[in-house]
Amino acid sequence: MNVLPQRVEYIREGRPGRGPVAYWMSRDQRSADNWALLFAQETAIAHTLPLVVVFCLSDSFPGATLRQYGFMLRGLEKVSRSLGALSIPFFLLPGEPADTLPAFIKGHDISFLVADFDPHRVKRQWKEAVIRRTKVPVYEVDAHNIVPCRAASDKREYGAHTIRRKIRRLLPVFLDDMPVLQRHPWTSELKGDGVDAKTLLDTLRTDRSVEEVDWLTPGEDEAHIVLRSFTEEKLDRYETDRNDPVKDCQSNLSPYLHFGQISAQRVALEVRDCPAPIGAKDAFLEEHIVRRELADNYCLHTPNYDRFEAFPEWAKKTLNDHRPDRRPYLYSLRELENAETHDELWNAAQTQMAKTGKMHGYLRMYWAKKILEWTASPEEAISAAVCLNDRYELDGRDPNGYTGIAWSIGGVHDRPWGERNVFGKIRYMSYNGCASKFSVKRYIEAVRSGTRG
Ligand code: FAD
Ligand code: FO1
């Protein structure tokens, strides 16, 4: 087995240590189907070296609260056990990576460091800081995308229609089966840390006002159960029902994908090979592959991905032209957060996100666009949308979110539409438009009664 070289970036030459190979796990928090881990094992076996996995636990990841740390740490507890059973010790280092990882590398005389790919601004800063403080060779492997982000395109794509053909051309190369992680043949006296999620959560300094959710169980095995129930019970209806928040036809995979508890490639293979109608499968894979990988492309090639300046020229012009427009409604961040607007549909969507940690995908567009309409400027709208999305969504703090907000508020990957107050030519969505697509009343009822929307 070898990991396709196109998945691997040799990001810094260096002087190898004599100790184990280390995979610095971050975005892809799973033992199975993890190209970065597979590459680290391949490197360790080639040099007859032990293999270790290290995770740096930062208590100040932007926007994260108890809700997200709970999902993440309960998943990591299971990962540490799976790895231990394969003679791959797992280490969890509490603190900022720049303060903890260089000492770990030095202390264990790590030979090679393998990191996973992540266009998130904070993650890029972490990686740069660690590389500055170490001397070992560093590799980066894209374990999150099917077509590696850097292989799909070397520039910011205009939209789904431009990246789709590039991805389609490369899928036959990359959408292949994935080898099984082996029990590691070379061991050392290193034993690793047992991860006790409960103790870590009890002592973690984080915002505890956003509670964990109980309707979705974190972990690799649970992710596969959710995937299986999606392909068997919902996928058939996906093409027709995915945009109806009352029909509950989404996969609910995004929290697992965000934390890397399941491989996007594994999801694509299972959907491709299951007996659902081709139209349903294509509709899902369009979102799951093209839209998701377009989001990573946008964040990789647009460092200021959550700023007004990142919007297309036509969008900045039209939004600037309409800055003086009178806003019939204006709400503060607090009023938005407490779902205290005049719009019962918007309030229900906000409540669904705050209570369950997952707003229905169709309503996320409406939700963000109304924030543009009800705040004093596009900059304030972006800030409010990012703040609430990252604070309450289980799948928040993700390139998909920054891109979804940039699409909704700033026309990224979209085109100009008919000009109107405040929006200019940014695509507009209305309550009546939603009401023509699904039963608003039943959605509001479902959220109020706490059933999954
Ligand atoms: P499904 O419909 O089952 O889709 C399966 C997978 O396809 C998703 O998990 C996701 O990885 C991918 N996908 C689906 N729709 C999109 C899309 N529009 N863009 C990119 N990938 C997509 N997604 C997040 O993961 N995190 C976020 O914080 C987030 N915030 C968003 C904010 C706004 C304003 C908008 C418009 C979209 C946002 N999205 C976000 C994208 C999308 O709404 C979610 O990925 C989707 O609703 C997740 O639920 P699911 O996995 O059940 O979806
Ligand atoms: N990644 C880490 O390597 N260490 C962390 O402590 C960490 C915390 C965290 C909290 C919430 C969250 O949504 C993500 C978090 N991540 C952490 C990053 C995550 O693994 C993803 O890489 C990015 O959020 C998306 O690109």
CSV table of C-alpha atoms in Angstrom, one decimal, residues 10-415:
chain,number,residue,atom,x,y,z
A,10,TYR,CA,6.7,17.8,2.1
A,11,ILE,CA,6.3,21.2,3.8
A,12,ARG,CA,9.7,21.4,5.5
A,13,GLU,CA,13.0,19.4,5.1
A,14,GLY,CA,14.8,18.9,8.3
A,15,ARG,CA,17.1,16.6,10.4
A,16,PRO,CA,15.2,13.4,11.4
A,17,GLY,CA,15.4,12.4,15.0
A,18,ARG,CA,16.0,8.7,15.9
A,19,GLY,CA,12.7,8.2,17.7
A,20,PRO,CA,9.2,7.4,16.5
A,21,VAL,CA,7.3,9.0,13.6
A,22,ALA,CA,4.6,11.2,15.0
A,23,TYR,CA,1.2,12.0,13.4
A,24,TRP,CA,0.0,15.3,14.8
A,25,MET,CA,-3.8,14.6,14.7
A,26,SER,CA,-6.0,17.6,14.5
A,27,ARG,CA,-8.6,17.9,11.8
A,28,ASP,CA,-9.1,14.2,11.1
A,29,GLN,CA,-9.8,12.7,14.5
A,30,ARG,CA,-10.2,9.0,13.6
A,31,SER,CA,-8.1,5.9,13.4
A,32,ALA,CA,-9.7,4.3,10.3
A,33,ASP,CA,-9.6,5.7,6.7
A,34,ASN,CA,-7.1,8.4,7.7
A,35,TRP,CA,-4.6,9.2,4.9
A,36,ALA,CA,-2.4,11.2,7.3
A,37,LEU,CA,-2.2,8.3,9.8
A,38,LEU,CA,-1.7,5.8,7.0
A,39,PHE,CA,1.2,7.9,5.6
A,40,ALA,CA,2.7,8.2,9.0
A,41,GLN,CA,2.6,4.4,9.5
A,42,GLU,CA,4.0,3.8,6.0
A,43,THR,CA,6.9,6.2,6.8
A,44,ALA,CA,7.5,4.5,10.2
A,45,ILE,CA,7.5,1.0,8.7
A,46,ALA,CA,9.9,2.1,5.9
A,47,HIS,CA,12.3,3.3,8.6
A,48,THR,CA,11.5,0.4,11.1
A,49,LEU,CA,10.4,3.0,13.6
A,50,PRO,CA,7.6,3.1,16.2
A,51,LEU,CA,4.6,5.3,15.5
A,52,VAL,CA,2.8,7.7,17.9
A,53,VAL,CA,-0.2,10.0,17.5
A,54,VAL,CA,-0.3,13.3,19.3
A,55,PHE,CA,-3.3,15.7,19.8
A,56,CYS,CA,-2.8,19.2,21.1
A,57,LEU,CA,-5.9,20.3,23.2
A,58,SER,CA,-6.3,24.1,23.1
A,59,ASP,CA,-9.0,25.4,25.4
A,60,SER,CA,-9.4,28.5,23.4
A,61,PHE,CA,-10.3,27.4,19.9
A,62,PRO,CA,-12.3,30.4,18.5
A,63,GLY,CA,-16.0,30.0,19.0
A,64,ALA,CA,-15.9,26.6,20.7
A,65,THR,CA,-17.9,25.9,23.9
A,66,LEU,CA,-18.6,23.0,26.1
A,67,ARG,CA,-21.0,21.7,23.4
A,68,GLN,CA,-18.2,21.2,20.8
A,69,TYR,CA,-15.5,20.2,23.2
A,70,GLY,CA,-17.8,17.5,24.5
A,71,PHE,CA,-18.4,16.0,21.1
A,72,MET,CA,-14.7,16.2,20.2
A,73,LEU,CA,-13.3,14.8,23.4
A,74,ARG,CA,-15.8,11.9,23.7
A,75,GLY,CA,-14.8,11.0,20.2
A,76,LEU,CA,-11.0,11.3,20.9
A,77,GLU,CA,-11.4,9.0,24.0
A,78,LYS,CA,-12.6,6.2,21.6
A,79,VAL,CA,-9.8,7.0,19.1
A,80,SER,CA,-7.1,6.7,21.8
A,81,ARG,CA,-8.5,3.2,22.6
A,82,SER,CA,-8.6,2.1,19.0
A,83,LEU,CA,-5.0,3.2,18.4
A,84,GLY,CA,-3.7,1.7,21.6
A,85,ALA,CA,-5.1,-1.7,20.5
A,86,LEU,CA,-2.9,-1.4,17.4
A,87,SER,CA,0.3,-0.6,19.4
A,88,ILE,CA,0.1,3.1,18.4
A,89,PRO,CA,0.3,5.2,21.6
A,90,PHE,CA,-1.9,8.3,21.7
A,91,PHE,CA,-0.8,11.4,23.5
A,92,LEU,CA,-3.0,14.3,24.4
A,93,LEU,CA,-1.1,17.5,25.2
A,94,PRO,CA,-3.2,20.2,27.0
A,95,GLY,CA,-2.1,23.7,25.9
A,96,GLU,CA,-1.3,25.7,22.8
A,97,PRO,CA,0.5,23.6,20.2
A,98,ALA,CA,3.4,26.0,19.9
A,99,ASP,CA,4.0,25.6,23.7
A,100,THR,CA,3.6,21.9,23.9
A,101,LEU,CA,4.4,20.1,20.6
A,102,PRO,CA,8.1,21.3,20.1
A,103,ALA,CA,9.0,20.0,23.6
A,104,PHE,CA,7.2,16.7,22.8
A,105,ILE,CA,9.1,16.3,19.5
A,106,LYS,CA,12.4,17.1,21.2
A,107,GLY,CA,11.7,15.0,24.3
A,108,HIS,CA,10.9,11.9,22.3
A,109,ASP,CA,13.5,12.6,19.6
A,110,ILE,CA,10.7,12.3,17.0
A,111,SER,CA,12.0,11.4,13.6
A,112,PHE,CA,9.3,12.8,11.2
A,113,LEU,CA,6.2,14.9,11.9
A,114,VAL,CA,3.1,14.3,9.8
A,115,ALA,CA,0.3,16.9,10.1
A,116,ASP,CA,-3.2,16.9,8.5
A,117,PHE,CA,-4.4,19.5,6.0
A,118,ASP,CA,-6.6,22.3,7.3
A,119,PRO,CA,-7.2,25.8,5.7
A,120,HIS,CA,-8.7,27.2,8.9
A,121,ARG,CA,-6.7,30.4,9.8
A,122,VAL,CA,-6.0,29.3,13.4
A,123,LYS,CA,-4.7,25.9,12.2
A,124,ARG,CA,-2.4,27.4,9.7
A,125,GLN,CA,-1.0,29.7,12.4
A,126,TRP,CA,-0.5,26.7,14.8
A,127,LYS,CA,1.4,24.8,12.1
A,128,GLU,CA,3.6,27.8,11.2
A,129,ALA,CA,4.4,28.3,14.9
A,130,VAL,CA,5.3,24.7,15.5
A,131,ILE,CA,7.5,24.4,12.4
A,132,ARG,CA,9.4,27.5,13.4
A,133,ARG,CA,10.2,25.8,16.7
A,134,THR,CA,11.3,22.4,15.5
A,135,LYS,CA,14.0,21.0,13.2
A,136,VAL,CA,12.5,17.6,12.0
A,137,PRO,CA,11.1,17.0,8.5
A,138,VAL,CA,7.4,17.9,8.4
A,139,TYR,CA,4.8,16.4,6.0
A,140,GLU,CA,1.2,17.5,5.5
A,141,VAL,CA,-1.4,15.1,4.2
A,142,ASP,CA,-4.9,16.0,3.1
A,143,ALA,CA,-7.0,13.4,4.9
A,144,HIS,CA,-10.2,15.5,4.8
A,145,ASN,CA,-10.9,15.8,1.1
A,146,ILE,CA,-11.4,13.1,-1.5
A,147,VAL,CA,-9.5,15.1,-4.1
A,148,PRO,CA,-6.8,16.8,-2.1
A,149,CYS,CA,-7.5,20.5,-1.9
A,150,ARG,CA,-4.1,21.4,-3.4
A,151,ALA,CA,-4.5,18.9,-6.2
A,152,ALA,CA,-8.0,20.0,-7.2
A,153,SER,CA,-7.0,23.6,-8.0
A,154,ASP,CA,-4.1,26.0,-7.5
A,155,LYS,CA,-6.4,29.0,-7.3
A,156,ARG,CA,-9.7,30.4,-5.8
A,157,GLU,CA,-12.5,28.9,-7.9
A,158,TYR,CA,-15.4,31.1,-9.1
A,159,GLY,CA,-18.0,28.5,-8.1
A,160,ALA,CA,-19.3,25.0,-8.1
A,161,HIS,CA,-19.4,25.0,-11.9
A,162,THR,CA,-15.7,25.6,-12.2
A,163,ILE,CA,-14.4,23.3,-9.6
A,164,ARG,CA,-16.9,20.5,-10.4
A,165,ARG,CA,-15.2,19.6,-13.7
A,166,LYS,CA,-11.7,19.6,-12.1
A,167,ILE,CA,-12.9,17.3,-9.3
A,168,ARG,CA,-14.8,15.0,-11.7
A,169,ARG,CA,-11.7,14.6,-13.8
A,170,LEU,CA,-9.6,13.6,-10.7
A,171,LEU,CA,-12.2,11.5,-8.8
A,172,PRO,CA,-11.2,8.2,-10.7
A,173,VAL,CA,-7.7,8.7,-9.3
A,174,PHE,CA,-8.6,9.6,-5.7
A,175,LEU,CA,-12.0,8.0,-5.0
A,176,ASP,CA,-10.4,4.6,-4.4
A,177,ASP,CA,-10.7,2.2,-1.5
A,178,MET,CA,-8.6,2.8,1.6
A,179,PRO,CA,-6.2,0.3,3.2
A,180,VAL,CA,-6.7,-0.8,6.8
A,181,LEU,CA,-4.4,0.6,9.4
A,182,GLN,CA,-2.2,-2.2,10.6
A,183,ARG,CA,-1.1,-3.2,14.1
A,184,HIS,CA,2.2,-1.3,14.2
A,185,PRO,CA,5.1,-3.8,14.1
A,186,TRP,CA,7.7,-1.5,15.7
A,187,THR,CA,6.9,-0.6,19.3
A,188,SER,CA,8.8,1.3,22.0
A,189,GLU,CA,8.4,1.7,25.8
A,190,LEU,CA,6.1,4.7,25.2
A,191,LYS,CA,2.7,3.9,26.6
A,192,GLY,CA,0.6,7.0,25.7
A,193,ASP,CA,-2.2,8.8,27.6
A,194,GLY,CA,-5.6,7.3,28.3
A,195,VAL,CA,-8.1,10.0,27.3
A,196,ASP,CA,-10.7,10.5,30.0
A,197,ALA,CA,-13.2,12.8,28.3
A,198,LYS,CA,-15.3,13.4,31.5
A,199,THR,CA,-12.3,14.6,33.6
A,200,LEU,CA,-11.0,16.7,30.7
A,201,LEU,CA,-14.4,18.4,30.3
A,202,ASP,CA,-14.8,18.9,34.0
A,203,THR,CA,-11.6,20.8,34.2
A,204,LEU,CA,-11.6,22.5,30.8
A,205,ARG,CA,-11.7,26.3,30.8
A,206,THR,CA,-14.4,27.0,28.3
A,207,ASP,CA,-17.8,28.6,27.9
A,208,ARG,CA,-20.2,26.2,29.7
A,209,SER,CA,-23.4,28.1,28.9
A,210,VAL,CA,-23.8,26.2,25.6
A,211,GLU,CA,-24.7,22.7,26.7
A,212,GLU,CA,-23.7,19.4,25.0
A,213,VAL,CA,-26.4,17.7,22.9
A,214,ASP,CA,-27.7,14.2,23.5
A,215,TRP,CA,-29.4,13.3,20.2
A,216,LEU,CA,-26.1,12.6,18.4
A,217,THR,CA,-23.4,10.4,19.9
A,218,PRO,CA,-19.8,11.2,19.0
A,219,GLY,CA,-17.3,8.7,17.8
A,220,GLU,CA,-16.1,6.7,14.7
A,221,ASP,CA,-18.5,3.8,15.3
A,222,GLU,CA,-21.5,6.0,15.8
A,223,ALA,CA,-20.6,8.0,12.7
A,224,HIS,CA,-20.9,4.8,10.7
A,225,ILE,CA,-24.2,4.0,12.3
A,226,VAL,CA,-25.5,7.4,11.2
A,227,LEU,CA,-24.2,6.9,7.7
A,228,ARG,CA,-25.8,3.5,7.4
A,229,SER,CA,-29.2,4.7,8.7
A,230,PHE,CA,-28.9,7.6,6.2
A,231,THR,CA,-28.2,5.4,3.1
A,232,GLU,CA,-30.9,2.9,4.2
A,233,GLU,CA,-33.7,5.2,5.4
A,234,LYS,CA,-33.2,8.7,3.9
A,235,LEU,CA,-31.0,8.8,0.8
A,236,ASP,CA,-33.8,7.7,-1.5
A,237,ARG,CA,-35.7,10.9,-0.8
A,238,TYR,CA,-32.6,13.2,-0.7
A,239,GLU,CA,-33.0,14.7,-4.2
A,240,THR,CA,-36.6,15.7,-3.5
A,241,ASP,CA,-36.7,16.4,0.2
A,242,ARG,CA,-33.2,17.7,1.2
A,243,ASN,CA,-34.4,21.3,1.2
A,244,ASP,CA,-37.5,20.7,3.2
A,245,PRO,CA,-36.7,21.2,6.9
A,246,VAL,CA,-39.9,19.4,7.9
A,247,LYS,CA,-39.0,16.2,6.0
A,248,ASP,CA,-35.8,15.5,8.0
A,249,CYS,CA,-33.8,14.1,5.1
A,250,GLN,CA,-30.3,15.4,5.8
A,251,SER,CA,-27.6,12.9,6.8
A,252,ASN,CA,-26.6,14.5,10.1
A,253,LEU,CA,-23.0,13.7,9.1
A,254,SER,CA,-21.6,17.2,9.4
A,255,PRO,CA,-20.6,17.1,13.0
A,256,TYR,CA,-18.7,13.8,12.4
A,257,LEU,CA,-17.2,15.2,9.2
A,258,HIS,CA,-16.2,18.5,10.9
A,259,PHE,CA,-14.3,16.7,13.6
A,260,GLY,CA,-13.0,14.1,11.2
A,261,GLN,CA,-14.7,11.3,13.1
A,262,ILE,CA,-15.6,9.8,9.7
A,263,SER,CA,-13.8,9.9,6.4
A,264,ALA,CA,-15.5,11.9,3.6
A,265,GLN,CA,-14.1,9.3,1.2
A,266,ARG,CA,-15.7,6.5,3.1
A,267,VAL,CA,-19.0,8.3,3.0
A,268,ALA,CA,-18.7,8.8,-0.8
A,269,LEU,CA,-17.8,5.1,-1.4
A,270,GLU,CA,-20.8,3.9,0.7
A,271,VAL,CA,-23.2,6.3,-1.0
A,272,ARG,CA,-21.9,5.4,-4.4
A,273,ASP,CA,-22.1,1.7,-3.8
A,274,CYS,CA,-25.5,1.6,-2.1
A,275,PRO,CA,-28.8,0.6,-3.9
A,276,ALA,CA,-30.4,4.1,-3.9
A,277,PRO,CA,-31.6,5.8,-7.1
A,278,ILE,CA,-28.8,7.4,-9.1
A,279,GLY,CA,-30.5,10.8,-8.9
A,280,ALA,CA,-30.5,10.8,-5.1
A,281,LYS,CA,-26.9,9.7,-5.0
A,282,ASP,CA,-25.8,12.4,-7.4
A,283,ALA,CA,-27.6,15.0,-5.5
A,284,PHE,CA,-25.9,14.0,-2.2
A,285,LEU,CA,-22.4,13.6,-3.8
A,286,GLU,CA,-22.8,17.1,-5.3
A,287,GLU,CA,-23.1,18.6,-1.9
A,288,HIS,CA,-20.8,16.2,-0.1
A,289,ILE,CA,-17.9,16.4,-2.6
A,290,VAL,CA,-18.3,19.5,-4.8
A,291,ARG,CA,-19.7,21.9,-2.3
A,292,ARG,CA,-17.6,20.7,0.6
A,293,GLU,CA,-14.4,20.7,-1.4
A,294,LEU,CA,-15.3,24.1,-2.9
A,295,ALA,CA,-15.4,25.5,0.7
A,296,ASP,CA,-11.9,24.2,1.4
A,297,ASN,CA,-10.7,25.7,-1.9
A,298,TYR,CA,-12.2,29.1,-0.9
A,299,CYS,CA,-10.6,29.1,2.5
A,300,LEU,CA,-7.3,27.9,1.3
A,301,HIS,CA,-7.0,30.6,-1.4
A,302,THR,CA,-8.7,33.4,0.5
A,303,PRO,CA,-6.9,34.0,3.8
A,304,ASN,CA,-9.5,36.7,4.7
A,305,TYR,CA,-12.3,34.3,4.0
A,306,ASP,CA,-14.6,35.8,6.8
A,307,ARG,CA,-14.1,39.5,5.8
A,308,PHE,CA,-16.1,41.8,3.5
A,309,GLU,CA,-12.9,42.3,1.5
A,310,ALA,CA,-13.0,38.7,0.4
A,311,PHE,CA,-16.3,39.1,-1.5
A,312,PRO,CA,-16.3,39.3,-5.3
A,313,GLU,CA,-15.9,42.9,-6.7
A,314,TRP,CA,-19.5,43.0,-8.0
A,315,ALA,CA,-20.8,42.0,-4.5
A,316,LYS,CA,-18.6,44.6,-2.7
A,317,LYS,CA,-19.8,47.3,-5.2
A,318,THR,CA,-23.5,46.5,-4.8
A,319,LEU,CA,-23.3,46.2,-1.0
A,320,ASN,CA,-21.4,49.5,-0.9
A,321,ASP,CA,-24.0,51.2,-3.1
A,322,HIS,CA,-26.7,50.1,-0.6
A,323,ARG,CA,-25.0,50.9,2.6
A,324,PRO,CA,-27.1,54.1,3.0
A,325,ASP,CA,-30.4,52.2,2.5
A,326,ARG,CA,-32.9,52.4,5.3
A,327,ARG,CA,-33.1,49.2,7.3
A,328,PRO,CA,-36.8,48.7,8.4
A,329,TYR,CA,-35.6,46.3,11.1
A,330,LEU,CA,-32.4,46.4,13.1
A,331,TYR,CA,-31.4,43.8,15.7
A,332,SER,CA,-28.5,43.6,18.1
A,333,LEU,CA,-26.4,40.4,18.4
A,334,ARG,CA,-28.1,39.7,21.7
A,335,GLU,CA,-31.6,40.0,20.1
A,336,LEU,CA,-30.6,37.7,17.3
A,337,GLU,CA,-29.0,35.2,19.7
A,338,ASN,CA,-32.2,35.2,21.8
A,339,ALA,CA,-34.4,34.7,18.7
A,340,GLU,CA,-36.2,38.0,19.5
A,341,THR,CA,-37.0,39.2,15.9
A,342,HIS,CA,-40.3,39.8,14.3
A,343,ASP,CA,-39.9,36.8,12.0
A,344,GLU,CA,-41.2,33.5,13.5
A,345,LEU,CA,-39.5,31.4,10.9
A,346,TRP,CA,-36.1,33.0,11.5
A,347,ASN,CA,-36.6,32.7,15.3
A,348,ALA,CA,-37.4,29.0,14.9
A,349,ALA,CA,-34.2,28.4,12.9
A,350,GLN,CA,-32.1,30.2,15.5
A,351,THR,CA,-33.8,28.2,18.3
A,352,GLN,CA,-33.2,24.9,16.5
A,353,MET,CA,-29.5,25.8,16.3
A,354,ALA,CA,-29.2,27.0,19.8
A,355,LYS,CA,-31.1,24.0,21.3
A,356,THR,CA,-29.9,21.1,19.1
A,357,GLY,CA,-26.6,22.3,17.7
A,358,LYS,CA,-27.7,21.8,14.1
A,359,MET,CA,-29.9,24.1,12.0
A,360,HIS,CA,-31.4,22.6,8.8
A,361,GLY,CA,-29.2,23.4,5.8
A,362,TYR,CA,-31.8,25.1,3.8
A,363,LEU,CA,-32.7,27.5,6.6
A,364,ARG,CA,-29.0,28.4,7.1
A,365,MET,CA,-29.1,30.4,3.9
A,366,TYR,CA,-32.3,32.2,4.9
A,367,TRP,CA,-31.0,32.7,8.5
A,368,ALA,CA,-27.7,34.4,7.3
A,369,LYS,CA,-29.4,36.5,4.6
A,370,LYS,CA,-31.9,37.9,7.1
A,371,ILE,CA,-28.9,38.9,9.3
A,372,LEU,CA,-27.6,41.0,6.4
A,373,GLU,CA,-31.1,42.6,6.1
A,374,TRP,CA,-31.4,43.3,9.9
A,375,THR,CA,-28.0,44.7,10.8
A,376,ALA,CA,-26.5,48.1,10.1
A,377,SER,CA,-23.7,46.9,7.7
A,378,PRO,CA,-22.4,43.8,5.9
A,379,GLU,CA,-19.4,43.7,8.3
A,380,GLU,CA,-21.7,43.6,11.3
A,381,ALA,CA,-23.8,40.9,9.5
A,382,ILE,CA,-20.7,38.7,8.9
A,383,SER,CA,-19.5,39.1,12.4
A,384,ALA,CA,-22.9,38.2,13.9
A,385,ALA,CA,-23.4,35.2,11.6
A,386,VAL,CA,-19.9,33.8,12.3
A,387,CYS,CA,-20.3,34.4,16.0
A,388,LEU,CA,-23.6,32.6,16.3
A,389,ASN,CA,-22.8,29.8,13.8
A,390,ASP,CA,-19.5,29.0,15.6
A,391,ARG,CA,-21.0,29.2,19.0
A,392,TYR,CA,-24.0,27.0,18.6
A,393,GLU,CA,-23.4,24.7,15.6
A,394,LEU,CA,-21.8,21.3,16.3
A,395,ASP,CA,-20.3,21.6,12.8
A,396,GLY,CA,-19.3,25.2,13.2
A,397,ARG,CA,-15.7,26.7,13.1
A,398,ASP,CA,-15.4,25.0,9.7
A,399,PRO,CA,-14.5,26.1,6.2
A,400,ASN,CA,-18.1,25.1,5.2
A,401,GLY,CA,-19.5,27.7,7.6
A,402,TYR,CA,-17.3,30.6,6.6
A,403,THR,CA,-18.0,29.8,2.9
A,404,GLY,CA,-21.8,29.4,3.6
A,405,ILE,CA,-21.8,32.7,5.3
A,406,ALA,CA,-19.8,34.4,2.5
A,407,TRP,CA,-22.2,32.9,-0.1
A,408,SER,CA,-25.3,34.1,1.8
A,409,ILE,CA,-24.1,37.6,2.6
A,410,GLY,CA,-21.4,38.3,0.1
A,411,GLY,CA,-22.3,36.5,-3.1
A,412,VAL,CA,-19.2,34.2,-3.0
A,413,HIS,CA,-19.7,31.4,-5.6
A,414,ASP,CA,-23.0,33.1,-6.6
A,415,ARG,CA,-24.0,35.6,-9.3
